[in-house]
mmCIF file of C-alpha atoms in Angstrom:
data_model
loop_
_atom_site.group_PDB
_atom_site.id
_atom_site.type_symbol
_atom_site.label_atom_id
_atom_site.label_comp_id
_atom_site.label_asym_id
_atom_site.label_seq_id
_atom_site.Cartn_x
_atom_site.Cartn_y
_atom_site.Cartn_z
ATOM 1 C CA UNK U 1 -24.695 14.763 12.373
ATOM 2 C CA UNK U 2 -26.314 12.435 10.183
ATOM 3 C CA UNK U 3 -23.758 13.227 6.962
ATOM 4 C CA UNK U 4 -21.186 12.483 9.653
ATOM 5 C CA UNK U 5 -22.198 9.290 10.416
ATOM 6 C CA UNK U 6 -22.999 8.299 7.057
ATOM 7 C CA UNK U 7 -19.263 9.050 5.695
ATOM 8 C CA UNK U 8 -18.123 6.589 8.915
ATOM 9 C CA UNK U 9 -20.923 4.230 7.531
ATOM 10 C CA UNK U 10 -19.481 4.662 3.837
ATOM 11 C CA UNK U 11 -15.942 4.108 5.386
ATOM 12 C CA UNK U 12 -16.929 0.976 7.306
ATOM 13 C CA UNK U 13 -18.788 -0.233 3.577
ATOM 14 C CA UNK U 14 -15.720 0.437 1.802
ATOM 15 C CA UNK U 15 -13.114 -1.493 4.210
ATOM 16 C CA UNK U 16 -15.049 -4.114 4.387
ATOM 17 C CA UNK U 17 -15.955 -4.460 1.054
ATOM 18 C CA UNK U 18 -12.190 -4.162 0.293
ATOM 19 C CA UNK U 19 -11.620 -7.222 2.732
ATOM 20 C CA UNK U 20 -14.524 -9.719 1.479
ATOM 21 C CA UNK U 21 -15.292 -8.621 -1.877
ATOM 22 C CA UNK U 22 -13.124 -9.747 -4.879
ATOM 23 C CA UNK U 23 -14.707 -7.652 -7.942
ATOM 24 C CA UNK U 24 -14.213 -4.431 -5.037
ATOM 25 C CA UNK U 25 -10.831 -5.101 -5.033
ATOM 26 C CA UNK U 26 -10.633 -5.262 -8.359
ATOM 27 C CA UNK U 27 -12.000 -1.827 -8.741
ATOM 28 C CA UNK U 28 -9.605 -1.219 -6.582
ATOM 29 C CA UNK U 29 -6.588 -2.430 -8.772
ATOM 30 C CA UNK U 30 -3.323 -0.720 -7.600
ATOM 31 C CA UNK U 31 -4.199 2.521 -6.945
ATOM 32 C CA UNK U 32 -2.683 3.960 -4.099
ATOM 33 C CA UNK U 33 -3.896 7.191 -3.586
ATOM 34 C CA UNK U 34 -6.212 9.434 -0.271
ATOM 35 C CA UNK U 35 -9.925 10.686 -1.265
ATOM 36 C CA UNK U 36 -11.741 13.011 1.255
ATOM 37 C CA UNK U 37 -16.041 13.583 1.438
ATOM 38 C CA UNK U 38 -16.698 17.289 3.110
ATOM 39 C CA UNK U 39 -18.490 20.014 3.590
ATOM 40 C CA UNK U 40 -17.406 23.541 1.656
ATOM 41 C CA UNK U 41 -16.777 25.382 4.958
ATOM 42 C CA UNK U 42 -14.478 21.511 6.188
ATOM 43 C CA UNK U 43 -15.835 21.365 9.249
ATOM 44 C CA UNK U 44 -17.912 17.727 8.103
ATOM 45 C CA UNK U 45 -14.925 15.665 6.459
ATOM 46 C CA UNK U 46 -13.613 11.959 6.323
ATOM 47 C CA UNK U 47 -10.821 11.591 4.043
ATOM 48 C CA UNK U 48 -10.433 7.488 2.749
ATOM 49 C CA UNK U 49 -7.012 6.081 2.449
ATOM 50 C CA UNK U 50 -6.844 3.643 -0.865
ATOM 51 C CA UNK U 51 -3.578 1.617 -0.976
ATOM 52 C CA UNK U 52 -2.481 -2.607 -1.110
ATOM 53 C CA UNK U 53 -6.482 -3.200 -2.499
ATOM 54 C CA UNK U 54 -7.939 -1.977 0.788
ATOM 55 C CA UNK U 55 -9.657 1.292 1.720
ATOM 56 C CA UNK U 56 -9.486 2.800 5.578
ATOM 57 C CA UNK U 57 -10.785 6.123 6.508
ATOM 58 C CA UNK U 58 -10.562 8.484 8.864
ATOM 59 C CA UNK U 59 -12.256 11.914 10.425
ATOM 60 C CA UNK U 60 -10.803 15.217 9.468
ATOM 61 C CA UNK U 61 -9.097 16.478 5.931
ATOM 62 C CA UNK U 62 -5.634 15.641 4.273
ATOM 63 C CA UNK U 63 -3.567 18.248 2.662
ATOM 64 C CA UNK U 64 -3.351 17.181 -0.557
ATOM 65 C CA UNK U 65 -6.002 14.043 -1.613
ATOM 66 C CA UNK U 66 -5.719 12.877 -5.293
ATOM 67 C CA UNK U 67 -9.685 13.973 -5.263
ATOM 68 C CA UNK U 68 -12.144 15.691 -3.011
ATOM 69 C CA UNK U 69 -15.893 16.078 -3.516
ATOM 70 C CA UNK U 70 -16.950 19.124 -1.270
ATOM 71 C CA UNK U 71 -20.658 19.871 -0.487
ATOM 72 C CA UNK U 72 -22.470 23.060 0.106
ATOM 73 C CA UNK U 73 -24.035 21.686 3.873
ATOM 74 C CA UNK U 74 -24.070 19.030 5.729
ATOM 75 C CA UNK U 75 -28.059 18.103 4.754
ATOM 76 C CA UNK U 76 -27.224 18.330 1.404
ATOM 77 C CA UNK U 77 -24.302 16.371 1.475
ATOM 78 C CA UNK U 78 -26.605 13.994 3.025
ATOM 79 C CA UNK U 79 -29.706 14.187 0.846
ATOM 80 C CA UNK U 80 -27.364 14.011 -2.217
ATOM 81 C CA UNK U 81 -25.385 11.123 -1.005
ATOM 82 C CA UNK U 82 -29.015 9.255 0.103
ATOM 83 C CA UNK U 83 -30.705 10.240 -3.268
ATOM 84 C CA UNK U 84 -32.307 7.639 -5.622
ATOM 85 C CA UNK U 85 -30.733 8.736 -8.776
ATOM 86 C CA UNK U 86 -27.164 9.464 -7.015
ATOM 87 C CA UNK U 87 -25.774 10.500 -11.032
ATOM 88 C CA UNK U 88 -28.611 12.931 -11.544
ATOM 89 C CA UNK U 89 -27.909 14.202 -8.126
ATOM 90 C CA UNK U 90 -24.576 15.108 -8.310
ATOM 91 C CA UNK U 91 -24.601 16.463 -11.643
ATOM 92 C CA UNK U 92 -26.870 19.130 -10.640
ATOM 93 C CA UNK U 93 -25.241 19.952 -7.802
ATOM 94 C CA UNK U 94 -22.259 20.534 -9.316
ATOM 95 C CA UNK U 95 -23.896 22.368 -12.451
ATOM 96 C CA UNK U 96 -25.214 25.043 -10.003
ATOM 97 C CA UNK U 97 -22.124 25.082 -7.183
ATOM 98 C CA UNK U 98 -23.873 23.485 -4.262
ATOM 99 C CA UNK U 99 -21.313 20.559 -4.864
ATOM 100 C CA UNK U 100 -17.236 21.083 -5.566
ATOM 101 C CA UNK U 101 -14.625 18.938 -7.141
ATOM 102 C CA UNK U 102 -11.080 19.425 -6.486
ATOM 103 C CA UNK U 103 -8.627 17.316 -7.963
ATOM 104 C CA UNK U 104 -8.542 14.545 -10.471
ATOM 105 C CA UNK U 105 -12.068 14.627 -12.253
ATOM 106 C CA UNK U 106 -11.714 10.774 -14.111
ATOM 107 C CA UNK U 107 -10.863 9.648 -10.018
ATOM 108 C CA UNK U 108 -14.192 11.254 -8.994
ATOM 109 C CA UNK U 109 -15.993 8.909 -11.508
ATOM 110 C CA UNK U 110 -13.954 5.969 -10.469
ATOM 111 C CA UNK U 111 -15.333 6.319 -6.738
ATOM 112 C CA UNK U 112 -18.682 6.877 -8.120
ATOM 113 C CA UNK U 113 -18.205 3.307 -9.767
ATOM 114 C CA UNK U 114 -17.023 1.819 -6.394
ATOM 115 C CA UNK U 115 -20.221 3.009 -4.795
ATOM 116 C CA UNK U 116 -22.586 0.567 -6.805
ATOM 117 C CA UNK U 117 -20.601 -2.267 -4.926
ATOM 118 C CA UNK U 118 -21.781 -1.381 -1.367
ATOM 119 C CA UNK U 119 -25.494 -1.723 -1.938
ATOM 120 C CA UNK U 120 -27.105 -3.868 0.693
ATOM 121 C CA UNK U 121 -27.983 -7.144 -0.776
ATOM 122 C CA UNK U 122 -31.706 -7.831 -1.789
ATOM 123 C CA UNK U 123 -33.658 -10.720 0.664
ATOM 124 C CA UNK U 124 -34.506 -13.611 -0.734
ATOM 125 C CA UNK U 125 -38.517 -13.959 -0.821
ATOM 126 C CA UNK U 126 -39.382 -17.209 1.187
ATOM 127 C CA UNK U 127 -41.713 -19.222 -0.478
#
């Protein structure tokens, strides 16, 4: 449940960062392509829709996305996704199989770029 709601949450991030935020859209260039977040078995899975510099997503898998990053369960698609060193995370998961790639590698890293965009920003300290 909770990797569900946090690929809506990523989604909602990503759309409206694609609406409001000019180096996002940037990132986003003219690629026009469908991405998809899931579990290995599918039953978790939100595929994003990239095209015209904004990003919408919906529940369920596509047929044939450009990329898709499939992980081994739900919790540790969640406690990878929510990890403090993201990078390290993923690279171990995919050096021992709990996490798949399917599809264009160089795309993968490209979403992993768009990520560092969505972080909530930092409160000012009041003085």
């Amino acid at each position: 449940m909770k990797f569900r709601f946090l690929l809506w949450m990523l989604g909602l991030l990503m759309g409206k960062a694609s609406r409001t935020n000019p180096a996002f859209q940037q990132q986003l260039g003219d690629k026009d392509l469908v991405f998809q977040l899931q579990t290995l078995d599918g039953k978790v899975a939100r595929h994003f829709v990239v095209k015209g510099q904004r990003i919408t997503s919906k529940s369920g898998v596509v047929a044939e996305p450009a990329f898709a990053i499939a992980f081994k369960d739900a919790a540790y698609g969640f406690a990878t996704m929510q990890a403090k060193n993201k990078q390290l995370a993923f690279m171990q998961g995919i050096q021992d199989k709990s996490i798949q790639l399917k599809g264009n590698p160089a795309l993968v890293m490209w979403f992993q770029g768009l990520t560092k965009y969505l972080k909530p920003k930092k409160a000012k300290p009041k003085a």
